[in-house]
Amino acid sequence: MSRIAANGIEVSYKIEGPSGAPVVMLSNSFLTDYGMWDSQVPALTKTYRLLRYDARGHGETQASPPPYSMDLLVADVIGLLDALDIGRVHFMGLSMGGMIGQLLASKHPDRLLSAVLCDTACRLPPESVWDDRIKLAQAQGPAAFMRPMTERWLTKADYERHPEIVEKLGAMIKKTSLDGLIGCAQAIKKMDHSAILSGIRVPTLIIVGEEDFGTPVSAAEYLHREIKGSKLAIIKGAAHLPNIEQTETFDRTVLDFLGSL
């Protein structure tokens, strides 16, 4: 990983793939880091240059004191692109990354070639859920989320069959800074992108795991209805992280979409 000053913090990032190829920028979910995209590297770097980064307060990216907002997290993306002198990207975000992607597509369409919004939603009520998570983090730290989150992110079968995946995800959760956890939780708690979706004009693909109960198929279908011309892919045998549970299907879906543009 490398680090660079962007939007007032040090942002960690990694670039891989052929020089001069179109850039695909990958944005991580709440409580993970750039490593959640490891499975996509082999397939995507055959054609594209990948830019992975850690969201504010996650992984190796510097935290700032809460509160955060979605506008701040979008400004981090633009700041990183500017710092790296990258003009336009295909932006792919999962969960929190997809929330960032929605606002990015609305506010900065000139910086996007396309948007891939994975296992995400335009709002996540009730706010009390996020208040409870913030209180738990303040009392017990990020490690308190290791089991409950990994159980939600994976299907029961994969949770039991792949302890190495559970361990990897758990390590990402534990590494998340307390300020980053609380700040991003506050940003998600206050988020409501429902009013901006109809104005998104960049080519958009929406992906969701069929067994995702946190950001369910119904949330993806709503995004699909509101974002004109968007495409929707529902991936069987996956919960919140189809890129990890059904890597081949996920990668093929993304590459087919990007190749059609």
Short mmCIF file of C-alpha atoms in Angstrom, two decimals:
data_model
loop_
_atom_site.label_atom_id
_atom_site.label_comp_id
_atom_site.label_asym_id
_atom_site.label_seq_id
_atom_site.Cartn_x
_atom_site.Cartn_y
_atom_site.Cartn_z
CA MET A 1 0.00 0.00 0.00
CA SER A 2 1.00 3.59 -0.62
CA ARG A 3 -0.19 6.72 1.18
CA ILE A 4 -0.90 10.18 -0.16
CA ALA A 5 -2.32 13.41 1.22
CA ALA A 6 -5.91 13.93 0.06
CA ASN A 7 -8.74 16.04 1.49
CA GLY A 8 -6.86 16.77 4.70
CA ILE A 9 -5.86 13.20 5.61
CA GLU A 10 -3.38 10.52 4.56
CA VAL A 11 -5.21 8.04 2.33
CA SER A 12 -3.88 4.54 1.74
CA TYR A 13 -4.27 3.12 -1.75
CA LYS A 14 -2.95 0.49 -4.13
CA ILE A 15 -2.74 0.56 -7.92
CA GLU A 16 -2.39 -2.62 -9.99
CA GLY A 17 -2.87 -3.61 -13.60
CA PRO A 18 -1.68 -2.47 -17.01
CA SER A 19 -0.49 1.11 -17.28
CA GLY A 20 -2.71 3.18 -19.55
CA ALA A 21 -5.76 0.93 -19.16
CA PRO A 22 -9.08 2.39 -17.98
CA VAL A 23 -9.13 2.71 -14.18
CA VAL A 24 -11.59 0.83 -11.99
CA MET A 25 -11.74 2.36 -8.51
CA LEU A 26 -12.87 0.04 -5.70
CA SER A 27 -14.45 1.35 -2.48
CA ASN A 28 -14.72 -0.84 0.61
CA SER A 29 -17.66 -1.56 2.88
CA PHE A 30 -18.12 -0.38 6.45
CA LEU A 31 -15.58 -2.08 8.77
CA THR A 32 -13.43 -3.57 6.00
CA ASP A 33 -10.49 -2.31 3.96
CA TYR A 34 -9.10 -2.56 0.42
CA GLY A 35 -8.40 -6.27 1.05
CA MET A 36 -12.08 -7.11 0.69
CA TRP A 37 -11.46 -6.83 -3.08
CA ASP A 38 -8.52 -9.27 -3.24
CA SER A 39 -10.58 -11.85 -5.12
CA GLN A 40 -11.27 -9.39 -7.95
CA VAL A 41 -7.64 -8.56 -8.69
CA PRO A 42 -6.74 -11.54 -10.96
CA ALA A 43 -9.71 -11.17 -13.33
CA LEU A 44 -10.00 -7.39 -13.47
CA THR A 45 -6.31 -6.59 -13.92
CA LYS A 46 -6.26 -8.52 -17.19
CA THR A 47 -8.08 -5.58 -18.79
CA TYR A 48 -8.24 -2.73 -16.29
CA ARG A 49 -6.02 -0.79 -13.95
CA LEU A 50 -7.33 -1.15 -10.40
CA LEU A 51 -7.25 1.59 -7.82
CA ARG A 52 -8.15 0.31 -4.36
CA TYR A 53 -8.24 2.56 -1.32
CA ASP A 54 -9.22 2.43 2.35
CA ALA A 55 -12.10 4.68 3.39
CA ARG A 56 -11.49 7.32 6.06
CA GLY A 57 -10.63 5.68 9.38
CA HIS A 58 -10.52 2.18 7.84
CA GLY A 59 -7.50 0.04 7.09
CA GLU A 60 -4.41 2.23 6.81
CA THR A 61 -6.21 5.47 5.97
CA GLN A 62 -6.00 8.18 8.60
CA ALA A 63 -9.05 8.85 10.75
CA SER A 64 -10.30 12.28 11.71
CA PRO A 65 -12.54 13.07 14.67
CA PRO A 66 -16.25 12.33 14.06
CA PRO A 67 -18.78 13.21 12.85
CA TYR A 68 -18.41 12.28 9.17
CA SER A 69 -20.88 12.71 6.33
CA MET A 70 -21.37 11.08 2.95
CA ASP A 71 -20.29 14.38 1.41
CA LEU A 72 -16.99 14.10 3.28
CA LEU A 73 -16.45 10.51 2.10
CA VAL A 74 -17.17 11.56 -1.49
CA ALA A 75 -14.73 14.46 -1.12
CA ASP A 76 -12.10 11.89 -0.06
CA VAL A 77 -12.61 10.08 -3.38
CA ILE A 78 -12.27 13.24 -5.42
CA GLY A 79 -9.27 14.31 -3.35
CA LEU A 80 -7.54 10.98 -4.00
CA LEU A 81 -8.24 11.10 -7.73
CA ASP A 82 -6.92 14.66 -7.89
CA ALA A 83 -3.82 13.78 -5.89
CA LEU A 84 -3.10 10.87 -8.26
CA ASP A 85 -3.94 12.98 -11.34
CA ILE A 86 -6.64 10.53 -12.48
CA GLY A 87 -9.48 12.08 -14.45
CA ARG A 88 -12.30 9.56 -14.83
CA VAL A 89 -12.85 6.09 -13.41
CA HIS A 90 -15.27 3.22 -13.36
CA PHE A 91 -16.30 3.38 -9.68
CA MET A 92 -17.33 0.20 -7.88
CA GLY A 93 -18.40 0.30 -4.24
CA LEU A 94 -19.97 -2.26 -1.94
CA SER A 95 -22.33 -1.39 0.92
CA MET A 96 -20.88 1.86 2.30
CA GLY A 97 -18.80 2.07 -0.86
CA GLY A 98 -22.00 1.86 -2.90
CA MET A 99 -23.51 4.67 -0.82
CA ILE A 100 -20.48 6.78 -1.65
CA GLY A 101 -20.93 5.76 -5.30
CA GLN A 102 -24.51 7.01 -5.45
CA LEU A 103 -23.59 10.48 -4.24
CA LEU A 104 -20.45 10.54 -6.36
CA ALA A 105 -22.48 9.73 -9.49
CA SER A 106 -24.92 12.50 -8.62
CA LYS A 107 -22.43 15.23 -7.70
CA HIS A 108 -19.44 14.38 -9.91
CA PRO A 109 -20.66 12.60 -13.06
CA ASP A 110 -17.78 14.17 -14.97
CA ARG A 111 -15.36 11.99 -12.98
CA LEU A 112 -17.13 8.70 -13.67
CA LEU A 113 -17.15 6.40 -16.68
CA SER A 114 -19.66 4.18 -14.90
CA ALA A 115 -20.86 3.13 -11.44
CA VAL A 116 -21.22 -0.37 -10.02
CA LEU A 117 -23.27 -0.32 -6.83
CA CYS A 118 -23.03 -3.57 -4.88
CA ASP A 119 -25.16 -4.71 -1.93
CA THR A 120 -26.10 -1.21 -0.95
CA ALA A 121 -29.10 1.04 -0.34
CA CYS A 122 -30.06 4.70 -0.61
CA ARG A 123 -31.07 4.82 3.07
CA LEU A 124 -30.87 2.44 6.04
CA PRO A 125 -33.45 3.22 8.72
CA PRO A 126 -33.99 3.14 11.63
CA GLU A 127 -31.36 5.51 13.02
CA SER A 128 -31.56 3.70 16.36
CA VAL A 129 -29.68 0.73 14.87
CA TRP A 130 -26.70 2.96 14.20
CA ASP A 131 -26.99 4.63 17.60
CA ASP A 132 -26.78 1.18 19.18
CA ARG A 133 -23.73 0.29 17.10
CA ILE A 134 -21.99 3.51 18.09
CA LYS A 135 -22.68 2.83 21.78
CA LEU A 136 -21.33 -0.72 21.42
CA ALA A 137 -18.19 0.58 19.73
CA GLN A 138 -17.63 3.17 22.44
CA ALA A 139 -18.03 0.53 25.14
CA GLN A 140 -16.20 -2.43 23.62
CA GLY A 141 -14.30 -1.23 20.55
CA PRO A 142 -14.43 -2.49 16.96
CA ALA A 143 -13.60 -6.06 17.99
CA ALA A 144 -17.15 -6.38 19.37
CA PHE A 145 -18.41 -6.44 15.76
CA MET A 146 -16.27 -9.31 14.54
CA ARG A 147 -18.74 -12.16 14.97
CA PRO A 148 -22.10 -10.42 14.47
CA MET A 149 -20.98 -8.69 11.29
CA THR A 150 -19.25 -11.65 9.67
CA GLU A 151 -22.33 -13.78 10.36
CA ARG A 152 -24.45 -11.17 8.54
CA TRP A 153 -22.04 -10.74 5.66
CA LEU A 154 -21.78 -14.41 4.67
CA THR A 155 -24.28 -17.17 4.03
CA LYS A 156 -24.49 -19.71 6.83
CA ALA A 157 -22.89 -22.33 4.59
CA ASP A 158 -19.86 -20.19 3.75
CA TYR A 159 -19.50 -18.94 7.31
CA GLU A 160 -19.14 -22.55 8.47
CA ARG A 161 -17.18 -23.82 5.46
CA HIS A 162 -14.56 -21.07 5.20
CA PRO A 163 -13.11 -20.09 8.59
CA GLU A 164 -10.18 -18.46 6.77
CA ILE A 165 -12.55 -15.93 5.19
CA VAL A 166 -14.20 -15.25 8.54
CA GLU A 167 -10.77 -14.73 10.10
CA LYS A 168 -9.66 -12.35 7.34
CA LEU A 169 -12.83 -10.26 7.60
CA GLY A 170 -12.62 -10.27 11.39
CA ALA A 171 -9.09 -8.91 11.24
CA MET A 172 -10.28 -6.02 9.05
CA ILE A 173 -13.05 -5.21 11.51
CA LYS A 174 -10.68 -5.27 14.48
CA LYS A 175 -8.22 -3.00 12.67
CA THR A 176 -10.82 -0.29 11.97
CA SER A 177 -10.17 2.79 14.07
CA LEU A 178 -12.80 3.76 16.65
CA ASP A 179 -13.11 7.24 15.14
CA GLY A 180 -13.51 5.73 11.67
CA LEU A 181 -16.18 3.32 12.87
CA ILE A 182 -18.17 6.00 14.69
CA GLY A 183 -17.73 8.61 11.96
CA CYS A 184 -18.84 6.34 9.14
CA ALA A 185 -21.72 4.98 11.23
CA GLN A 186 -22.91 8.56 11.72
CA ALA A 187 -22.64 9.21 7.98
CA ILE A 188 -24.69 6.12 7.14
CA LYS A 189 -27.23 6.90 9.86
CA LYS A 190 -27.98 10.33 8.37
CA MET A 191 -27.82 9.25 4.72
CA ASP A 192 -30.86 9.50 2.45
CA HIS A 193 -30.03 9.44 -1.26
CA SER A 194 -33.58 8.71 -2.43
CA ALA A 195 -34.03 12.19 -3.90
CA ILE A 196 -30.89 12.09 -6.05
CA LEU A 197 -31.27 8.71 -7.74
CA SER A 198 -33.47 9.83 -10.61
CA GLY A 199 -30.84 12.39 -11.61
CA ILE A 200 -28.02 9.85 -12.00
CA ARG A 201 -27.10 9.54 -15.66
CA VAL A 202 -23.81 7.61 -15.68
CA PRO A 203 -24.07 3.97 -16.82
CA THR A 204 -24.92 2.02 -13.66
CA LEU A 205 -24.91 -1.64 -12.69
CA ILE A 206 -26.53 -2.74 -9.43
CA ILE A 207 -25.46 -6.06 -7.91
CA VAL A 208 -26.93 -7.79 -4.87
CA GLY A 209 -26.54 -11.16 -3.20
CA GLU A 210 -29.82 -13.06 -3.16
CA GLU A 211 -29.42 -13.80 0.57
CA ASP A 212 -28.31 -10.34 1.67
CA PHE A 213 -30.53 -9.33 4.59
CA GLY A 214 -28.73 -6.11 5.51
CA THR A 215 -29.11 -4.40 2.12
CA PRO A 216 -31.65 -6.79 0.59
CA VAL A 217 -32.80 -7.45 -2.94
CA SER A 218 -35.69 -5.04 -2.39
CA ALA A 219 -33.21 -2.19 -1.76
CA ALA A 220 -31.36 -3.05 -4.98
CA GLU A 221 -34.62 -3.20 -6.90
CA TYR A 222 -35.50 0.27 -5.64
CA LEU A 223 -32.17 1.62 -6.87
CA HIS A 224 -32.76 -0.09 -10.21
CA ARG A 225 -36.21 1.48 -10.60
CA GLU A 226 -35.01 4.97 -9.70
CA ILE A 227 -31.72 5.08 -11.66
CA LYS A 228 -32.78 5.33 -15.28
CA GLY A 229 -31.20 2.82 -17.62
CA SER A 230 -29.48 0.90 -14.81
CA LYS A 231 -28.93 -2.83 -14.93
CA LEU A 232 -29.64 -5.22 -12.04
CA ALA A 233 -27.91 -8.51 -11.27
CA ILE A 234 -28.99 -10.78 -8.41
CA ILE A 235 -26.33 -13.31 -7.46
CA LYS A 236 -27.45 -16.63 -6.04
CA GLY A 237 -25.61 -18.34 -3.23
CA ALA A 238 -24.35 -15.08 -1.74
CA ALA A 239 -25.24 -12.74 1.10
CA HIS A 240 -23.67 -9.30 1.63
CA LEU A 241 -20.31 -10.06 -0.02
CA PRO A 242 -21.02 -11.73 -3.39
CA ASN A 243 -17.59 -10.65 -4.62
CA ILE A 244 -16.11 -13.06 -2.08
CA GLU A 245 -18.73 -15.82 -1.95
CA GLN A 246 -19.39 -16.06 -5.69
CA THR A 247 -16.25 -14.54 -7.14
CA GLU A 248 -16.45 -16.02 -10.63
CA THR A 249 -20.07 -14.99 -11.16
CA PHE A 250 -19.45 -11.56 -9.67
CA ASP A 251 -16.37 -10.88 -11.78
CA ARG A 252 -18.07 -12.05 -14.97
CA THR A 253 -21.07 -9.82 -14.25
CA VAL A 254 -18.86 -6.78 -13.73
CA LEU A 255 -16.65 -7.46 -16.74
CA ASP A 256 -19.63 -8.05 -19.03
CA PHE A 257 -21.09 -4.71 -17.92
CA LEU A 258 -17.84 -2.78 -18.34
CA GLY A 259 -17.22 -4.45 -21.70
CA SER A 260 -20.62 -3.34 -22.95
CA LEU A 261 -19.89 0.37 -22.46
#
